[in-house]
């Protein structure tokens, strides 16, 4: 509220401490002695406008005088320096070019010749010195004889080069302006230097002579200015009544603000009820006539209650009065509380718009809060259904009483939506659970006239303000829509979930408690909410699609079941990482001779790239294992393959794309109980002995795959029957919050607590200490060793003699009879005959034969040669070449594997 002076503005103004225009007892006239003293006092102190003008004029005159004096001194100084430079230059050049100067410089004693001439030239020209020197700066002359023979103070290099030097320095005679010119002989060669100069003590003499005249002129100008300024200030003081500029400005600003600027109406009413003052806002709020001032307030057309308040002069605080169509808050205070004139000051404030604006501001604030909550609360997970539920939960009850989200089935599975198909209710949220809307999970096919179908077709939002009068919506399901209307739901907003050009579904907002239907502003809010949710739902859909693709790829690449074999009892686990699909893999590969290979590998990273790389490596291991290679050779080939993968996947910028893969490869032979292991950057396997002791096999740690250039070492372990070999990836023992040493200790502890447990129980015991969703993939294989007993193995040596073939057939027939396999005698004798004959003919002794009765009957023939037989079609004229063809036709599988001593040719037949 603006407070006004106690007196009306039309009365004479009075200022405390200053005489007003009229006179009273004890007051001096402005024109008398007291007035002159007041003028002088005000002018000196500067407390009034006149005083400030006086001070300003004095300051300006002083600045002008000082500037003139300084300018004159600087000009005289400049002229003096210029004159000194020119005089020194003329003297130096004259002396340098004088006859006899060059000859004197070339004489044995230049000083004797040049010193008298230099002194005479100095005194004649009025310079302070004339110095002649050689090109090294050694003086031949000087006004002070003791300085002769010493180094010249100044710059001489340009003069030695043939140029003139002018400078102002602090020399032996003090601060001076000096000129150095070269002395040249007839050939133009510089043979000496001449310098002349004048000290600054002799410069500026003219300025000192003119300074008293300048100061006298300045004093006269100052006196004239003070007199004129005093006369003008006295007149100004009389006209402003001694008021200071801040007081005059404040009084004008207050008066102007009251009349025009303030957004409150201001009235001043005299004690007799006359309106003395009404500002512009008061005229607008009360609709007063133009000539309202100096009229009684009851004659202004106001209602009796408001007119009575204004004429009463009583105190009022925020009294609300209805004046025409406005609600006015009125404050009123009397003006005679502190000895002022009778009357009152009234302020008016229009609260009609304020109340409406406050209501709209509250609504806007709530909507902004809702949009902020939508930004942080929708899309917290990459799950389509969860994101839809977050949208529905946010809208109820802050925006709607019920909210539903319907999505195409393809969106839920991560695919692009297919228009024309049914939708599935994905999310529901409401103020109560018994609303007769479609439940979550139900497939809905909207009729073409429904708001949802129109939104899906046009991509535009639809508002149904009154559902009971919306025939298109009622046609969806007459029975259910009737139940919806009967439950109190009366208004609907349907907004399509759009992400780019895709329409993923629709979001529906229903109103029941608030009687007003949805309006255009609420439609805009609903569209903003759904737009934000649609982006999150589409991101979740894309993630679902990519994740599903990666999971499908990974599952297709991982082993779905373990192959049949008798050497090991196997149990395994694979836990995907919390971050998604990874690159861990494992394999159990049956080899020839009843042996089994165990493989565990890890490709760094997650996603499709890691899964695809894992599939390539797993396929390569399958192919390399079919060659019956030792573990170290197999890892070398795998390392070379990873190096080629890195080269193929090198980006355009040339940066290395390191795959970062590790692998452990172990081969177990149930006949010899030997296990050969090699690893490439992989954690070592754990070995649980039959007595319960746990240790980590000391397998040499090779480099990770892909580095190349480094060999891999193997270790050969002899395992007792019933030992458990535990192979795993680093996700089992390493975590962000746990060091690998701690993880290895925890693994040992878990294995110690399950002595004699089966591989399945061992897997369960080890994984119980892991979280449900580890941060990295976990692959775990537990293999318990078995032994192929001597009663199921037969082996002997054969001499390199064709006659020994018949003996070998007889031995095989007897052993097959002992095993009850007489049905296989003919085929086995034929296979053995061909293999032994080949070894005798093409190999190198000794020749060994071994029969293994496992899941199949395995016949092996070994020799010391490294040549491998090849299957081929023999021509009709060939005497040989049909033996291996017969072996291949009779046996299920056959092949060759190399040993450190030679090779083994083997063939397998199924048992009857």
XYZ file of C-alpha atoms in Angstrom, residues 469-855:
387
model
C -23.862 -39.651 -25.622
C -21.016 -41.188 -27.669
C -22.583 -43.768 -30.018
C -19.216 -44.791 -31.465
C -17.907 -45.771 -28.058
C -21.186 -47.365 -26.978
C -21.080 -49.654 -30.019
C -17.896 -51.327 -28.784
C -19.684 -53.612 -26.327
C -23.244 -52.614 -25.457
C -23.366 -54.613 -22.241
C -19.957 -53.559 -20.937
C -20.245 -49.896 -21.999
C -23.552 -49.685 -20.215
C -21.918 -51.002 -17.050
C -19.153 -48.441 -17.416
C -21.622 -45.558 -17.638
C -23.631 -46.917 -14.709
C -20.456 -47.070 -12.586
C -20.088 -43.295 -12.884
C -17.405 -43.058 -15.558
C -18.564 -40.225 -17.788
C -15.628 -38.783 -19.756
C -12.736 -40.253 -21.772
C -9.488 -39.146 -23.411
C -7.838 -41.577 -25.833
C -4.263 -40.776 -26.906
C -2.273 -42.900 -29.388
C 1.148 -44.076 -28.265
C 3.243 -42.799 -31.152
C 6.991 -43.272 -31.587
C 8.018 -41.716 -34.859
C 5.822 -43.238 -37.556
C 4.822 -46.201 -35.401
C 1.607 -46.341 -33.392
C 2.304 -48.774 -30.553
C -1.156 -48.684 -28.963
C -3.459 -46.317 -27.078
C -3.625 -44.849 -23.584
C -7.085 -44.198 -22.115
C -7.886 -41.795 -19.288
C -11.324 -42.085 -17.629
C -13.067 -39.635 -15.278
C -15.805 -40.455 -12.784
C -15.564 -38.411 -9.568
C -15.076 -34.911 -10.980
C -18.342 -33.850 -12.645
C -16.723 -31.669 -15.319
C -15.657 -33.428 -18.535
C -12.094 -33.350 -19.834
C -11.221 -30.059 -21.535
C -8.654 -28.996 -24.137
C -5.976 -28.123 -21.561
C -6.287 -31.564 -19.984
C -6.070 -33.104 -23.446
C -2.747 -31.276 -23.990
C -1.466 -32.615 -20.661
C -2.539 -36.150 -21.549
C -0.755 -35.922 -24.907
C 2.423 -34.698 -23.202
C 2.334 -37.570 -20.716
C 1.704 -40.167 -23.412
C 4.389 -38.718 -25.697
C 7.004 -39.185 -22.993
C 5.751 -42.668 -22.192
C 5.676 -43.678 -25.880
C 9.388 -42.966 -26.253
C 10.161 -45.127 -23.226
C 7.873 -47.922 -24.425
C 9.495 -47.876 -27.868
C 12.962 -48.003 -26.286
C 11.845 -50.946 -24.173
C 10.385 -52.607 -27.284
C 13.638 -52.211 -29.178
C 15.593 -53.536 -26.231
C 13.219 -56.494 -25.925
C 13.690 -57.280 -29.608
C 17.459 -57.087 -29.460
C 17.584 -58.990 -26.196
C 15.337 -61.706 -27.582
C 17.494 -61.965 -30.678
C 20.639 -62.189 -28.576
C 19.112 -64.754 -26.212
C 17.869 -66.822 -29.137
C 21.281 -66.667 -30.768
C 23.057 -67.550 -27.563
C 20.763 -70.457 -26.762
C 21.163 -71.798 -30.265
C 24.932 -71.630 -29.897
C 25.198 -73.175 -26.428
C 24.962 -76.961 -26.019
C 21.399 -78.068 -25.382
C 22.377 -81.435 -23.939
C 25.488 -83.341 -23.063
C 26.735 -85.972 -25.539
C 26.781 -89.589 -24.539
C 30.115 -90.721 -23.136
C 31.347 -92.973 -20.355
C 34.569 -91.347 -19.207
C 33.052 -88.598 -17.041
C 29.926 -87.986 -15.004
C 28.968 -84.440 -15.996
C 26.825 -81.700 -14.438
C 26.759 -78.096 -15.634
C 25.144 -74.723 -15.035
C 24.889 -71.562 -17.111
C 23.666 -68.317 -15.500
C 23.214 -65.288 -17.790
C 24.449 -61.959 -16.536
C 22.219 -59.248 -15.122
C 23.359 -56.948 -17.942
C 22.097 -59.308 -20.655
C 23.492 -61.890 -23.023
C 27.180 -62.626 -22.688
C 29.877 -64.662 -24.401
C 30.605 -67.509 -21.959
C 30.405 -71.044 -23.323
C 31.263 -74.619 -22.453
C 31.378 -77.962 -24.221
C 31.841 -81.681 -23.623
C 33.377 -83.305 -26.717
C 33.773 -87.089 -27.048
C 37.064 -88.007 -28.717
C 38.457 -91.185 -30.142
C 39.726 -93.872 -27.806
C 36.944 -93.266 -25.213
C 38.554 -89.923 -24.335
C 36.537 -86.779 -23.548
C 37.464 -83.099 -23.993
C 36.133 -80.400 -21.644
C 36.080 -76.800 -22.872
C 35.223 -73.581 -21.028
C 35.579 -70.178 -22.699
C 34.679 -66.529 -22.171
C 34.296 -63.670 -24.652
C 34.508 -60.284 -22.987
C 31.403 -58.116 -23.272
C 27.680 -58.605 -23.689
C 25.156 -58.486 -26.485
C 24.885 -59.843 -29.998
C 28.537 -59.301 -30.822
C 29.733 -61.326 -27.831
C 27.220 -64.121 -28.538
C 28.177 -64.278 -32.225
C 31.885 -64.362 -31.414
C 31.255 -67.090 -28.883
C 29.462 -69.156 -31.544
C 32.370 -68.798 -33.932
C 34.876 -69.874 -31.302
C 32.737 -72.815 -30.163
C 32.369 -74.022 -33.754
C 36.117 -73.723 -34.240
C 36.787 -75.774 -31.117
C 34.439 -78.481 -32.431
C 36.301 -78.569 -35.733
C 39.766 -78.521 -34.182
C 38.855 -81.241 -31.670
C 37.832 -83.560 -34.505
C 41.489 -83.491 -35.557
C 42.450 -85.002 -32.178
C 44.950 -82.211 -31.552
C 46.735 -81.806 -28.217
C 45.351 -78.978 -26.030
C 48.273 -76.633 -26.639
C 48.079 -77.015 -30.430
C 44.323 -76.521 -30.379
C 44.679 -73.279 -28.394
C 47.326 -72.061 -30.837
C 44.945 -72.535 -33.746
C 42.181 -70.843 -31.773
C 44.502 -67.927 -30.973
C 45.248 -67.502 -34.682
C 41.513 -67.532 -35.451
C 40.785 -64.813 -32.874
C 43.577 -62.714 -34.377
C 41.920 -62.990 -37.791
C 38.564 -62.033 -36.258
C 40.167 -58.902 -34.792
C 41.598 -57.996 -38.190
C 38.246 -58.521 -39.914
C 36.441 -56.368 -37.357
C 38.948 -53.509 -37.268
C 36.936 -50.277 -37.718
C 37.607 -47.747 -40.447
C 39.572 -45.478 -38.143
C 42.186 -48.192 -37.689
C 41.615 -48.680 -33.960
C 42.173 -52.219 -32.745
C 39.014 -54.217 -32.025
C 40.304 -56.659 -29.429
C 37.929 -59.581 -28.944
C 39.228 -60.377 -25.491
C 38.539 -64.129 -25.240
C 39.858 -66.757 -22.846
C 39.657 -70.543 -23.011
C 40.558 -73.695 -21.063
C 40.818 -77.051 -22.858
C 41.229 -80.382 -21.053
C 41.338 -83.946 -22.414
C 40.677 -86.893 -20.067
C 41.623 -90.496 -20.933
C 39.664 -93.037 -18.817
C 42.133 -95.811 -19.674
C 45.299 -94.129 -18.438
C 43.461 -91.738 -16.014
C 45.562 -88.907 -17.445
C 44.121 -85.440 -17.956
C 46.005 -83.000 -20.210
C 45.109 -79.325 -19.663
C 46.073 -76.026 -21.295
C 44.602 -72.584 -20.742
C 44.687 -69.208 -22.476
C 44.135 -66.412 -19.970
C 41.470 -68.455 -18.151
C 41.212 -69.169 -14.396
C 42.758 -72.516 -13.429
C 40.469 -75.506 -12.791
C 39.738 -76.746 -9.295
C 40.457 -80.377 -8.455
C 38.573 -82.173 -5.696
C 40.292 -85.424 -4.681
C 38.264 -88.437 -3.557
C 39.339 -87.768 0.042
C 37.834 -84.225 -0.085
C 41.049 -82.247 -0.579
C 40.641 -79.224 -2.857
C 43.379 -77.623 -4.885
C 43.748 -75.545 -8.027
C 45.649 -77.331 -10.767
C 48.925 -75.611 -11.537
C 48.283 -75.118 -15.232
C 50.661 -72.640 -16.934
C 48.779 -69.414 -17.612
C 48.961 -68.697 -21.331
C 48.046 -65.308 -22.822
C 44.440 -64.538 -23.768
C 43.386 -65.541 -27.245
C 44.175 -63.094 -30.030
C 47.528 -61.755 -28.836
C 49.522 -64.175 -30.994
C 53.219 -64.995 -31.018
C 53.345 -66.808 -27.643
C 53.162 -70.591 -27.125
C 50.806 -72.417 -24.782
C 52.014 -74.981 -22.247
C 50.192 -78.067 -21.015
C 50.162 -79.986 -17.766
C 49.475 -83.715 -17.484
C 47.594 -84.790 -14.354
C 46.891 -88.335 -13.213
C 43.453 -88.348 -11.630
C 42.204 -90.991 -9.229
C 38.835 -92.511 -9.947
C 36.082 -90.397 -8.423
C 38.006 -87.134 -8.596
C 35.973 -84.044 -9.497
C 37.335 -81.569 -12.006
C 35.648 -78.145 -11.713
C 35.859 -75.807 -14.702
C 34.297 -72.334 -14.577
C 34.384 -68.789 -15.995
C 35.514 -65.710 -14.089
C 31.921 -64.632 -13.376
C 31.855 -67.335 -10.691
C 34.796 -66.014 -8.691
C 35.080 -62.343 -9.663
C 32.698 -59.456 -9.073
C 32.751 -55.643 -8.979
C 32.636 -55.731 -5.194
C 34.890 -58.729 -4.698
C 38.464 -59.532 -5.647
C 39.204 -62.754 -7.524
C 41.336 -64.118 -4.659
C 38.335 -63.883 -2.341
C 36.166 -65.575 -4.960
C 38.622 -68.462 -5.349
C 38.680 -68.945 -1.583
C 34.886 -69.006 -1.468
C 34.866 -71.604 -4.262
C 37.302 -73.795 -2.331
C 35.166 -73.491 0.781
C 32.022 -74.509 -1.126
C 33.814 -77.560 -2.580
C 35.182 -78.605 0.815
C 31.717 -78.547 2.335
C 30.465 -81.139 -0.174
C 32.929 -84.086 0.077
C 31.866 -87.063 -2.009
C 28.945 -85.137 -3.497
C 27.724 -85.874 -6.987
C 28.473 -83.366 -9.764
C 24.847 -82.189 -9.652
C 25.000 -81.565 -5.906
C 28.371 -79.868 -6.327
C 26.914 -77.410 -8.864
C 24.039 -76.648 -6.535
C 26.357 -76.103 -3.560
C 28.688 -73.798 -5.492
C 25.918 -71.623 -6.931
C 24.022 -71.190 -3.654
C 26.416 -68.433 -2.626
C 25.920 -66.442 -5.846
C 23.231 -63.759 -6.294
C 20.177 -64.684 -8.359
C 21.373 -62.449 -11.218
C 25.187 -62.210 -11.236
C 26.845 -59.185 -12.796
C 28.681 -61.400 -15.308
C 27.885 -64.674 -17.058
C 28.673 -67.835 -15.131
C 29.505 -71.145 -16.822
C 30.261 -74.093 -14.529
C 31.127 -77.731 -15.325
C 31.720 -80.397 -12.687
C 33.118 -83.682 -14.078
C 33.673 -86.774 -11.908
C 36.194 -89.181 -13.390
C 35.511 -92.770 -14.268
C 38.021 -95.451 -15.226
C 37.794 -97.985 -18.048
C 38.914 -101.170 -16.265
C 41.447 -103.662 -17.514
C 38.711 -106.224 -18.197
C 37.419 -103.928 -20.909
C 40.795 -103.201 -22.502
C 42.944 -105.555 -24.537
C 46.247 -104.623 -26.114
C 49.311 -106.357 -27.556
C 52.285 -105.843 -29.867
C 52.548 -107.196 -33.412
C 55.848 -107.710 -35.247
C 56.344 -106.099 -38.635
C 55.724 -109.395 -40.460
C 52.769 -110.152 -42.730
C 52.518 -113.564 -41.145
C 51.578 -111.929 -37.840
C 48.257 -110.755 -39.267
C 46.661 -114.140 -38.831
C 47.834 -114.275 -35.226
C 46.279 -110.911 -34.585
C 42.940 -112.092 -36.006
C 43.000 -115.155 -33.759
C 43.743 -113.024 -30.699
C 40.893 -110.648 -31.495
C 38.465 -113.542 -32.019
C 39.316 -115.027 -28.617
C 38.918 -111.677 -26.803
C 35.595 -110.953 -28.501
C 34.398 -114.383 -27.471
C 35.358 -113.600 -23.871
C 33.351 -110.350 -24.078
C 30.384 -112.093 -25.665
C 30.751 -110.171 -28.929
C 31.091 -113.084 -31.356
C 28.731 -111.271 -33.735
C 31.438 -108.672 -34.341
C 34.271 -111.151 -34.924
C 34.135 -111.161 -38.727
C 33.920 -107.396 -39.156
C 36.495 -106.738 -36.460
C 38.967 -109.282 -37.946
C 38.525 -107.677 -41.347
C 39.104 -104.167 -39.980
C 42.079 -105.274 -37.954
C 43.606 -107.161 -40.873
C 43.453 -104.131 -43.139
C 44.824 -101.729 -40.493
C 47.676 -104.029 -39.439
C 48.568 -104.784 -43.054
C 48.752 -101.023 -43.802
C 50.933 -100.485 -40.718
C 53.312 -103.299 -41.745
C 53.468 -102.134 -45.344
C 53.632 -98.354 -44.937
C 54.415 -97.748 -41.266
C 57.301 -98.303 -38.949
C 57.409 -100.691 -36.009
C 56.702 -101.516 -33.328
C 53.027 -101.993 -34.145
C 50.461 -102.065 -31.342
C 46.839 -103.225 -31.234
C 44.256 -102.126 -28.645
C 40.618 -103.108 -28.256
C 38.312 -101.027 -26.040
C 34.877 -102.186 -25.031
C 33.026 -98.992 -24.113
C 29.740 -97.728 -25.548
